[in-house]
Amino acid sequence: MLKDWHEASVLGACPPAAPVMSTVTNICSETSVHDHVVWSLFNTVFMNYCCLGFIAFAYSMKSRDRKMVGDVIGAQTYDYTAKCLHIFALVIGIILTVMFIMVFTMAPLRTSSILPLHPELARGHLKTEN
């Protein structure tokens, strides 16, 4: 049987095919609404300056709730507010972190430059008055 089928396929005979039918499906493109919950958690835990991370988390949860209900306009409004708060918290966090690093790396350099101006401090003893 297998040999007969192989010979038939080599000779060009093929089994009868069913008629081809096409199906068209129209898909509505929904506007994508992000809720930024992961970014909210990151900002809440690591960069919660002025409670911006927590407030952004609240707006992200409101956006998610509106999306589940089906209110796309409300979800987009909360999404935009949460996104702006995230960006603002991120910028403030980066600026304050860089300033913190600069202050604590420059502080030893400034104190070492002050010490040679005071010979008593450089030698390690001060004159005490009795």
PDB file of N, CA and C in Angstrom, residues 17-115:
ATOM      1  N   ALA A  17      -8.570  17.041  -3.730  1.00  0.00           N
ATOM      2  CA  ALA A  17      -8.514  18.064  -2.679  1.00  0.00           C
ATOM      3  C   ALA A  17      -9.892  18.676  -2.478  1.00  0.00           C
ATOM      4  N   ALA A  18     -10.137  19.098  -1.248  1.00  0.00           N
ATOM      5  CA  ALA A  18     -11.400  19.761  -0.922  1.00  0.00           C
ATOM      6  C   ALA A  18     -11.340  21.198  -1.445  1.00  0.00           C
ATOM      7  N   PRO A  19     -12.458  21.773  -1.764  1.00  0.00           N
ATOM      8  CA  PRO A  19     -12.426  23.161  -2.243  1.00  0.00           C
ATOM      9  C   PRO A  19     -11.911  24.102  -1.148  1.00  0.00           C
ATOM     10  N   VAL A  20     -11.111  25.082  -1.542  1.00  0.00           N
ATOM     11  CA  VAL A  20     -10.518  26.030  -0.605  1.00  0.00           C
ATOM     12  C   VAL A  20     -11.522  27.129  -0.301  1.00  0.00           C
ATOM     13  N   MET A  21     -11.735  27.355   0.982  1.00  0.00           N
ATOM     14  CA  MET A  21     -12.653  28.402   1.408  1.00  0.00           C
ATOM     15  C   MET A  21     -11.862  29.390   2.262  1.00  0.00           C
ATOM     16  N   SER A  22     -12.147  30.647   2.102  1.00  0.00           N
ATOM     17  CA  SER A  22     -11.448  31.660   2.892  1.00  0.00           C
ATOM     18  C   SER A  22     -12.405  32.269   3.910  1.00  0.00           C
ATOM     19  N   THR A  23     -11.842  32.671   5.020  1.00  0.00           N
ATOM     20  CA  THR A  23     -12.619  33.311   6.075  1.00  0.00           C
ATOM     21  C   THR A  23     -11.960  34.645   6.403  1.00  0.00           C
ATOM     22  N   VAL A  24     -12.730  35.681   6.462  1.00  0.00           N
ATOM     23  CA  VAL A  24     -12.223  37.007   6.778  1.00  0.00           C
ATOM     24  C   VAL A  24     -12.737  37.393   8.160  1.00  0.00           C
ATOM     25  N   THR A  25     -11.810  37.790   9.016  1.00  0.00           N
ATOM     26  CA  THR A  25     -12.172  38.204  10.363  1.00  0.00           C
ATOM     27  C   THR A  25     -11.761  39.654  10.554  1.00  0.00           C
ATOM     28  N   ASN A  26     -12.700  40.496  10.903  1.00  0.00           N
ATOM     29  CA  ASN A  26     -12.399  41.902  11.173  1.00  0.00           C
ATOM     30  C   ASN A  26     -12.090  42.052  12.655  1.00  0.00           C
ATOM     31  N   ILE A  27     -10.927  42.583  12.936  1.00  0.00           N
ATOM     32  CA  ILE A  27     -10.506  42.785  14.319  1.00  0.00           C
ATOM     33  C   ILE A  27     -10.471  44.278  14.584  1.00  0.00           C
ATOM     34  N   CYS A  28     -11.199  44.702  15.593  1.00  0.00           N
ATOM     35  CA  CYS A  28     -11.202  46.112  15.968  1.00  0.00           C
ATOM     36  C   CYS A  28      -9.920  46.414  16.725  1.00  0.00           C
ATOM     37  N   SER A  29      -9.275  47.487  16.348  1.00  0.00           N
ATOM     38  CA  SER A  29      -8.043  47.852  17.047  1.00  0.00           C
ATOM     39  C   SER A  29      -8.411  48.706  18.247  1.00  0.00           C
ATOM     40  N   GLU A  30      -8.208  48.155  19.426  1.00  0.00           N
ATOM     41  CA  GLU A  30      -8.469  48.894  20.650  1.00  0.00           C
ATOM     42  C   GLU A  30      -7.263  49.753  20.970  1.00  0.00           C
ATOM     43  N   THR A  31      -7.521  50.870  21.572  1.00  0.00           N
ATOM     44  CA  THR A  31      -6.404  51.684  22.006  1.00  0.00           C
ATOM     45  C   THR A  31      -5.783  51.033  23.234  1.00  0.00           C
ATOM     46  N   SER A  32      -4.489  50.949  23.223  1.00  0.00           N
ATOM     47  CA  SER A  32      -3.785  50.288  24.304  1.00  0.00           C
ATOM     48  C   SER A  32      -3.679  51.220  25.504  1.00  0.00           C
ATOM     49  N   VAL A  33      -4.037  50.705  26.652  1.00  0.00           N
ATOM     50  CA  VAL A  33      -3.941  51.471  27.891  1.00  0.00           C
ATOM     51  C   VAL A  33      -2.991  50.731  28.811  1.00  0.00           C
ATOM     52  N   HIS A  34      -1.915  51.406  29.177  1.00  0.00           N
ATOM     53  CA  HIS A  34      -0.952  50.810  30.096  1.00  0.00           C
ATOM     54  C   HIS A  34      -1.308  51.227  31.514  1.00  0.00           C
ATOM     55  N   ASP A  35      -0.999  50.369  32.470  1.00  0.00           N
ATOM     56  CA  ASP A  35      -1.296  50.746  33.845  1.00  0.00           C
ATOM     57  C   ASP A  35      -0.033  51.016  34.662  1.00  0.00           C
ATOM     58  N   HIS A  36       1.148  50.674  34.181  1.00  0.00           N
ATOM     59  CA  HIS A  36       2.433  51.012  34.807  1.00  0.00           C
ATOM     60  C   HIS A  36       2.536  50.554  36.263  1.00  0.00           C
ATOM     61  N   VAL A  37       1.991  49.409  36.614  1.00  0.00           N
ATOM     62  CA  VAL A  37       2.020  48.959  38.002  1.00  0.00           C
ATOM     63  C   VAL A  37       3.435  48.566  38.424  1.00  0.00           C
ATOM     64  N   VAL A  38       4.190  47.934  37.543  1.00  0.00           N
ATOM     65  CA  VAL A  38       5.557  47.524  37.897  1.00  0.00           C
ATOM     66  C   VAL A  38       6.425  48.759  38.128  1.00  0.00           C
ATOM     67  N   TRP A  39       6.310  49.749  37.255  1.00  0.00           N
ATOM     68  CA  TRP A  39       7.054  50.989  37.426  1.00  0.00           C
ATOM     69  C   TRP A  39       6.625  51.685  38.719  1.00  0.00           C
ATOM     70  N   SER A  40       5.354  51.600  39.054  1.00  0.00           N
ATOM     71  CA  SER A  40       4.848  52.189  40.285  1.00  0.00           C
ATOM     72  C   SER A  40       5.470  51.527  41.505  1.00  0.00           C
ATOM     73  N   LEU A  41       5.533  50.212  41.484  1.00  0.00           N
ATOM     74  CA  LEU A  41       6.148  49.507  42.613  1.00  0.00           C
ATOM     75  C   LEU A  41       7.623  49.869  42.752  1.00  0.00           C
ATOM     76  N   PHE A  42       8.327  49.972  41.622  1.00  0.00           N
ATOM     77  CA  PHE A  42       9.743  50.356  41.669  1.00  0.00           C
ATOM     78  C   PHE A  42       9.899  51.753  42.261  1.00  0.00           C
ATOM     79  N   ASN A  43       9.108  52.699  41.801  1.00  0.00           N
ATOM     80  CA  ASN A  43       9.204  54.059  42.327  1.00  0.00           C
ATOM     81  C   ASN A  43       8.779  54.132  43.786  1.00  0.00           C
ATOM     82  N   THR A  44       7.813  53.332  44.183  1.00  0.00           N
ATOM     83  CA  THR A  44       7.366  53.333  45.570  1.00  0.00           C
ATOM     84  C   THR A  44       8.446  52.790  46.493  1.00  0.00           C
ATOM     85  N   VAL A  45       9.119  51.730  46.073  1.00  0.00           N
ATOM     86  CA  VAL A  45      10.115  51.096  46.940  1.00  0.00           C
ATOM     87  C   VAL A  45      11.435  51.855  46.919  1.00  0.00           C
ATOM     88  N   PHE A  46      11.915  52.254  45.753  1.00  0.00           N
ATOM     89  CA  PHE A  46      13.258  52.806  45.653  1.00  0.00           C
ATOM     90  C   PHE A  46      13.305  54.327  45.566  1.00  0.00           C
ATOM     91  N   MET A  47      12.374  54.960  44.902  1.00  0.00           N
ATOM     92  CA  MET A  47      12.447  56.404  44.697  1.00  0.00           C
ATOM     93  C   MET A  47      11.157  57.059  45.137  1.00  0.00           C
ATOM     94  N   ASN A  48      10.861  56.974  46.404  1.00  0.00           N
ATOM     95  CA  ASN A  48       9.594  57.493  46.912  1.00  0.00           C
ATOM     96  C   ASN A  48       9.779  58.883  47.499  1.00  0.00           C
ATOM     97  N   TYR A  49      10.447  59.776  46.765  1.00  0.00           N
ATOM     98  CA  TYR A  49      10.644  61.139  47.228  1.00  0.00           C
ATOM     99  C   TYR A  49       9.318  61.877  47.170  1.00  0.00           C
ATOM    100  N   CYS A  50       8.990  62.561  48.243  1.00  0.00           N
ATOM    101  CA  CYS A  50       7.742  63.335  48.364  1.00  0.00           C
ATOM    102  C   CYS A  50       6.517  62.459  48.117  1.00  0.00           C
ATOM    103  N   CYS A  51       6.599  61.184  48.342  1.00  0.00           N
ATOM    104  CA  CYS A  51       5.511  60.222  48.152  1.00  0.00           C
ATOM    105  C   CYS A  51       5.000  60.171  46.723  1.00  0.00           C
ATOM    106  N   LEU A  52       5.808  60.585  45.757  1.00  0.00           N
ATOM    107  CA  LEU A  52       5.370  60.551  44.362  1.00  0.00           C
ATOM    108  C   LEU A  52       5.186  59.120  43.871  1.00  0.00           C
ATOM    109  N   GLY A  53       6.032  58.197  44.331  1.00  0.00           N
ATOM    110  CA  GLY A  53       5.897  56.801  43.920  1.00  0.00           C
ATOM    111  C   GLY A  53       4.587  56.198  44.395  1.00  0.00           C
ATOM    112  N   PHE A  54       4.219  56.521  45.627  1.00  0.00           N
ATOM    113  CA  PHE A  54       2.967  55.983  46.171  1.00  0.00           C
ATOM    114  C   PHE A  54       1.756  56.583  45.464  1.00  0.00           C
ATOM    115  N   ILE A  55       1.803  57.878  45.185  1.00  0.00           N
ATOM    116  CA  ILE A  55       0.687  58.525  44.485  1.00  0.00           C
ATOM    117  C   ILE A  55       0.567  57.966  43.063  1.00  0.00           C
ATOM    118  N   ALA A  56       1.715  57.752  42.409  1.00  0.00           N
ATOM    119  CA  ALA A  56       1.693  57.169  41.062  1.00  0.00           C
ATOM    120  C   ALA A  56       1.139  55.745  41.106  1.00  0.00           C
ATOM    121  N   PHE A  57       1.450  55.014  42.178  1.00  0.00           N
ATOM    122  CA  PHE A  57       0.904  53.662  42.338  1.00  0.00           C
ATOM    123  C   PHE A  57      -0.616  53.706  42.451  1.00  0.00           C
ATOM    124  N   ALA A  58      -1.135  54.680  43.187  1.00  0.00           N
ATOM    125  CA  ALA A  58      -2.590  54.806  43.327  1.00  0.00           C
ATOM    126  C   ALA A  58      -3.238  55.107  41.971  1.00  0.00           C
ATOM    127  N   TYR A  59      -2.626  56.004  41.190  1.00  0.00           N
ATOM    128  CA  TYR A  59      -3.172  56.305  39.868  1.00  0.00           C
ATOM    129  C   TYR A  59      -3.063  55.109  38.926  1.00  0.00           C
ATOM    130  N   SER A  60      -2.002  54.329  39.059  1.00  0.00           N
ATOM    131  CA  SER A  60      -1.859  53.131  38.224  1.00  0.00           C
ATOM    132  C   SER A  60      -2.954  52.117  38.539  1.00  0.00           C
ATOM    133  N   MET A  61      -3.262  51.963  39.813  1.00  0.00           N
ATOM    134  CA  MET A  61      -4.328  51.033  40.181  1.00  0.00           C
ATOM    135  C   MET A  61      -5.693  51.544  39.707  1.00  0.00           C
ATOM    136  N   LYS A  62      -5.903  52.862  39.762  1.00  0.00           N
ATOM    137  CA  LYS A  62      -7.147  53.419  39.241  1.00  0.00           C
ATOM    138  C   LYS A  62      -7.249  53.193  37.735  1.00  0.00           C
ATOM    139  N   SER A  63      -6.113  53.326  37.037  1.00  0.00           N
ATOM    140  CA  SER A  63      -6.103  53.081  35.595  1.00  0.00           C
ATOM    141  C   SER A  63      -6.441  51.632  35.289  1.00  0.00           C
ATOM    142  N   ARG A  64      -5.897  50.722  36.081  1.00  0.00           N
ATOM    143  CA  ARG A  64      -6.186  49.301  35.879  1.00  0.00           C
ATOM    144  C   ARG A  64      -7.666  49.007  36.142  1.00  0.00           C
ATOM    145  N   ASP A  65      -8.221  49.610  37.185  1.00  0.00           N
ATOM    146  CA  ASP A  65      -9.642  49.413  37.483  1.00  0.00           C
ATOM    147  C   ASP A  65     -10.530  49.936  36.357  1.00  0.00           C
ATOM    148  N   ARG A  66     -10.222  51.121  35.858  1.00  0.00           N
ATOM    149  CA  ARG A  66     -11.004  51.695  34.757  1.00  0.00           C
ATOM    150  C   ARG A  66     -10.913  50.831  33.505  1.00  0.00           C
ATOM    151  N   LYS A  67      -9.725  50.249  33.268  1.00  0.00           N
ATOM    152  CA  LYS A  67      -9.558  49.384  32.102  1.00  0.00           C
ATOM    153  C   LYS A  67     -10.379  48.109  32.243  1.00  0.00           C
ATOM    154  N   MET A  68     -10.456  47.561  33.444  1.00  0.00           N
ATOM    155  CA  MET A  68     -11.239  46.346  33.669  1.00  0.00           C
ATOM    156  C   MET A  68     -12.737  46.602  33.512  1.00  0.00           C
ATOM    157  N   VAL A  69     -13.172  47.796  33.893  1.00  0.00           N
ATOM    158  CA  VAL A  69     -14.589  48.143  33.776  1.00  0.00           C
ATOM    159  C   VAL A  69     -14.960  48.397  32.332  1.00  0.00           C
ATOM    160  N   GLY A  70     -13.976  48.849  31.535  1.00  0.00           N
ATOM    161  CA  GLY A  70     -14.239  49.141  30.129  1.00  0.00           C
ATOM    162  C   GLY A  70     -14.244  50.626  29.814  1.00  0.00           C
ATOM    163  N   ASP A  71     -13.916  51.450  30.786  1.00  0.00           N
ATOM    164  CA  ASP A  71     -13.864  52.896  30.594  1.00  0.00           C
ATOM    165  C   ASP A  71     -12.474  53.260  30.063  1.00  0.00           C
ATOM    166  N   VAL A  72     -12.336  53.296  28.744  1.00  0.00           N
ATOM    167  CA  VAL A  72     -11.033  53.523  28.122  1.00  0.00           C
ATOM    168  C   VAL A  72     -10.572  54.960  28.338  1.00  0.00           C
ATOM    169  N   ILE A  73     -11.466  55.920  28.249  1.00  0.00           N
ATOM    170  CA  ILE A  73     -11.096  57.327  28.413  1.00  0.00           C
ATOM    171  C   ILE A  73     -10.608  57.585  29.837  1.00  0.00           C
ATOM    172  N   GLY A  74     -11.315  57.068  30.810  1.00  0.00           N
ATOM    173  CA  GLY A  74     -10.887  57.225  32.207  1.00  0.00           C
ATOM    174  C   GLY A  74      -9.561  56.532  32.471  1.00  0.00           C
ATOM    175  N   ALA A  75      -9.381  55.353  31.882  1.00  0.00           N
ATOM    176  CA  ALA A  75      -8.127  54.625  32.057  1.00  0.00           C
ATOM    177  C   ALA A  75      -6.961  55.387  31.436  1.00  0.00           C
ATOM    178  N   GLN A  76      -7.199  55.997  30.267  1.00  0.00           N
ATOM    179  CA  GLN A  76      -6.135  56.775  29.628  1.00  0.00           C
ATOM    180  C   GLN A  76      -5.790  58.018  30.456  1.00  0.00           C
ATOM    181  N   THR A  77      -6.784  58.635  31.075  1.00  0.00           N
ATOM    182  CA  THR A  77      -6.535  59.817  31.905  1.00  0.00           C
ATOM    183  C   THR A  77      -5.682  59.462  33.119  1.00  0.00           C
ATOM    184  N   TYR A  78      -6.061  58.397  33.815  1.00  0.00           N
ATOM    185  CA  TYR A  78      -5.272  57.961  34.967  1.00  0.00           C
ATOM    186  C   TYR A  78      -3.888  57.475  34.537  1.00  0.00           C
ATOM    187  N   ASP A  79      -3.813  56.847  33.378  1.00  0.00           N
ATOM    188  CA  ASP A  79      -2.537  56.371  32.851  1.00  0.00           C
ATOM    189  C   ASP A  79      -1.597  57.540  32.591  1.00  0.00           C
ATOM    190  N   TYR A  80      -2.107  58.599  31.971  1.00  0.00           N
ATOM    191  CA  TYR A  80      -1.278  59.765  31.668  1.00  0.00           C
ATOM    192  C   TYR A  80      -0.776  60.427  32.955  1.00  0.00           C
ATOM    193  N   THR A  81      -1.655  60.551  33.952  1.00  0.00           N
ATOM    194  CA  THR A  81      -1.257  61.153  35.222  1.00  0.00           C
ATOM    195  C   THR A  81      -0.204  60.307  35.919  1.00  0.00           C
ATOM    196  N   ALA A  82      -0.389  58.994  35.924  1.00  0.00           N
ATOM    197  CA  ALA A  82       0.585  58.103  36.553  1.00  0.00           C
ATOM    198  C   ALA A  82       1.926  58.167  35.825  1.00  0.00           C
ATOM    199  N   LYS A  83       1.886  58.241  34.507  1.00  0.00           N
ATOM    200  CA  LYS A  83       3.129  58.314  33.731  1.00  0.00           C
ATOM    201  C   LYS A  83       3.884  59.601  34.032  1.00  0.00           C
ATOM    202  N   CYS A  84       3.181  60.719  34.108  1.00  0.00           N
ATOM    203  CA  CYS A  84       3.840  61.990  34.441  1.00  0.00           C
ATOM    204  C   CYS A  84       4.444  61.948  35.839  1.00  0.00           C
ATOM    205  N   LEU A  85       3.717  61.385  36.799  1.00  0.00           N
ATOM    206  CA  LEU A  85       4.256  61.262  38.154  1.00  0.00           C
ATOM    207  C   LEU A  85       5.483  60.355  38.192  1.00  0.00           C
ATOM    208  N   HIS A  86       5.465  59.279  37.396  1.00  0.00           N
ATOM    209  CA  HIS A  86       6.626  58.386  37.337  1.00  0.00           C
ATOM    210  C   HIS A  86       7.850  59.101  36.796  1.00  0.00           C
ATOM    211  N   ILE A  87       7.654  59.831  35.725  1.00  0.00           N
ATOM    212  CA  ILE A  87       8.786  60.533  35.117  1.00  0.00           C
ATOM    213  C   ILE A  87       9.329  61.583  36.085  1.00  0.00           C
ATOM    214  N   PHE A  88       8.440  62.325  36.731  1.00  0.00           N
ATOM    215  CA  PHE A  88       8.861  63.340  37.683  1.00  0.00           C
ATOM    216  C   PHE A  88       9.597  62.713  38.868  1.00  0.00           C
ATOM    217  N   ALA A  89       9.081  61.607  39.401  1.00  0.00           N
ATOM    218  CA  ALA A  89       9.740  60.922  40.515  1.00  0.00           C
ATOM    219  C   ALA A  89      11.094  60.367  40.091  1.00  0.00           C
ATOM    220  N   LEU A  90      11.183  59.860  38.873  1.00  0.00           N
ATOM    221  CA  LEU A  90      12.447  59.322  38.381  1.00  0.00           C
ATOM    222  C   LEU A  90      13.497  60.419  38.227  1.00  0.00           C
ATOM    223  N   VAL A  91      13.095  61.554  37.673  1.00  0.00           N
ATOM    224  CA  VAL A  91      14.044  62.665  37.491  1.00  0.00           C
ATOM    225  C   VAL A  91      14.510  63.200  38.846  1.00  0.00           C
ATOM    226  N   ILE A  92      13.584  63.409  39.768  1.00  0.00           N
ATOM    227  CA  ILE A  92      13.959  63.887  41.102  1.00  0.00           C
ATOM    228  C   ILE A  92      14.849  62.857  41.800  1.00  0.00           C
ATOM    229  N   GLY A  93      14.520  61.587  41.663  1.00  0.00           N
ATOM    230  CA  GLY A  93      15.331  60.541  42.285  1.00  0.00           C
ATOM    231  C   GLY A  93      16.748  60.492  41.742  1.00  0.00           C
ATOM    232  N   ILE A  94      16.890  60.620  40.432  1.00  0.00           N
ATOM    233  CA  ILE A  94      18.228  60.596  39.836  1.00  0.00           C
ATOM    234  C   ILE A  94      19.027  61.824  40.262  1.00  0.00           C
ATOM    235  N   ILE A  95      18.401  62.997  40.249  1.00  0.00           N
ATOM    236  CA  ILE A  95      19.105  64.224  40.652  1.00  0.00           C
ATOM    237  C   ILE A  95      19.542  64.146  42.109  1.00  0.00           C
ATOM    238  N   LEU A  96      18.649  63.723  42.996  1.00  0.00           N
ATOM    239  CA  LEU A  96      19.010  63.647  44.411  1.00  0.00           C
ATOM    240  C   LEU A  96      20.065  62.569  44.682  1.00  0.00           C
ATOM    241  N   THR A  97      20.006  61.468  43.950  1.00  0.00           N
ATOM    242  CA  THR A  97      21.008  60.423  44.129  1.00  0.00           C
ATOM    243  C   THR A  97      22.383  60.900  43.672  1.00  0.00           C
ATOM    244  N   VAL A  98      22.439  61.584  42.541  1.00  0.00           N
ATOM    245  CA  VAL A  98      23.720  62.119  42.055  1.00  0.00           C
ATOM    246  C   VAL A  98      24.257  63.169  43.018  1.00  0.00           C
ATOM    247  N   MET A  99      23.389  64.029  43.529  1.00  0.00           N
ATOM    248  CA  MET A  99      23.829  65.031  44.499  1.00  0.00           C
ATOM    249  C   MET A  99      24.336  64.380  45.778  1.00  0.00           C
ATOM    250  N   PHE A 100      23.662  63.341  46.244  1.00  0.00           N
ATOM    251  CA  PHE A 100      24.076  62.616  47.446  1.00  0.00           C
ATOM    252  C   PHE A 100      25.464  62.009  47.247  1.00  0.00           C
ATOM    253  N   ILE A 101      25.694  61.391  46.097  1.00  0.00           N
ATOM    254  CA  ILE A 101      26.993  60.790  45.804  1.00  0.00           C
ATOM    255  C   ILE A 101      28.065  61.869  45.710  1.00  0.00           C
ATOM    256  N   MET A 102      27.744  62.978  45.074  1.00  0.00           N
ATOM    257  CA  MET A 102      28.733  64.055  44.952  1.00  0.00           C
ATOM    258  C   MET A 102      29.103  64.639  46.307  1.00  0.00           C
ATOM    259  N   VAL A 103      28.133  64.831  47.177  1.00  0.00           N
ATOM    260  CA  VAL A 103      28.417  65.410  48.491  1.00  0.00           C
ATOM    261  C   VAL A 103      29.315  64.483  49.300  1.00  0.00           C
ATOM    262  N   PHE A 104      29.037  63.197  49.284  1.00  0.00           N
ATOM    263  CA  PHE A 104      29.819  62.291  50.115  1.00  0.00           C
ATOM    264  C   PHE A 104      31.139  61.870  49.486  1.00  0.00           C
ATOM    265  N   THR A 105      31.327  62.099  48.203  1.00  0.00           N
ATOM    266  CA  THR A 105      32.644  61.842  47.621  1.00  0.00           C
ATOM    267  C   THR A 105      33.515  63.090  47.656  1.00  0.00           C
ATOM    268  N   MET A 106      32.906  64.258  47.657  1.00  0.00           N
ATOM    269  CA  MET A 106      33.675  65.503  47.707  1.00  0.00           C
ATOM    270  C   MET A 106      33.998  65.925  49.137  1.00  0.00           C
ATOM    271  N   ALA A 107      33.253  65.460  50.121  1.00  0.00           N
ATOM    272  CA  ALA A 107      33.476  65.868  51.508  1.00  0.00           C
ATOM    273  C   ALA A 107      34.879  65.509  52.001  1.00  0.00           C
ATOM    274  N   PRO A 108      35.394  64.306  51.772  1.00  0.00           N
ATOM    275  CA  PRO A 108      36.772  64.023  52.224  1.00  0.00           C
ATOM    276  C   PRO A 108      37.806  64.892  51.524  1.00  0.00           C
ATOM    277  N   LEU A 109      37.583  65.231  50.289  1.00  0.00           N
ATOM    278  CA  LEU A 109      38.529  66.081  49.575  1.00  0.00           C
ATOM    279  C   LEU A 109      38.534  67.495  50.140  1.00  0.00           C
ATOM    280  N   ARG A 110      37.387  67.989  50.516  1.00  0.00           N
ATOM    281  CA  ARG A 110      37.312  69.342  51.072  1.00  0.00           C
ATOM    282  C   ARG A 110      37.951  69.395  52.450  1.00  0.00           C
ATOM    283  N   THR A 111      37.741  68.375  53.275  1.00  0.00           N
ATOM    284  CA  THR A 111      38.343  68.400  54.612  1.00  0.00           C
ATOM    285  C   THR A 111      39.855  68.243  54.530  1.00  0.00           C
ATOM    286  N   SER A 112      40.356  67.485  53.579  1.00  0.00           N
ATOM    287  CA  SER A 112      41.803  67.345  53.455  1.00  0.00           C
ATOM    288  C   SER A 112      42.437  68.628  52.938  1.00  0.00           C
ATOM    289  N   SER A 113      41.703  69.429  52.198  1.00  0.00           N
ATOM    290  CA  SER A 113      42.254  70.699  51.730  1.00  0.00           C
ATOM    291  C   SER A 113      42.197  71.764  52.824  1.00  0.00           C
ATOM    292  N   ILE A 114      41.359  71.604  53.835  1.00  0.00           N
ATOM    293  CA  ILE A 114      41.261  72.567  54.937  1.00  0.00           C
ATOM    294  C   ILE A 114      42.344  72.314  55.972  1.00  0.00           C
ATOM    295  N   LEU A 115      42.706  71.058  56.189  1.00  0.00           N
ATOM    296  CA  LEU A 115      43.657  70.721  57.245  1.00  0.00           C
ATOM    297  C   LEU A 115      45.019  71.407  57.111  1.00  0.00           C
TER     298      LEU A 115
END
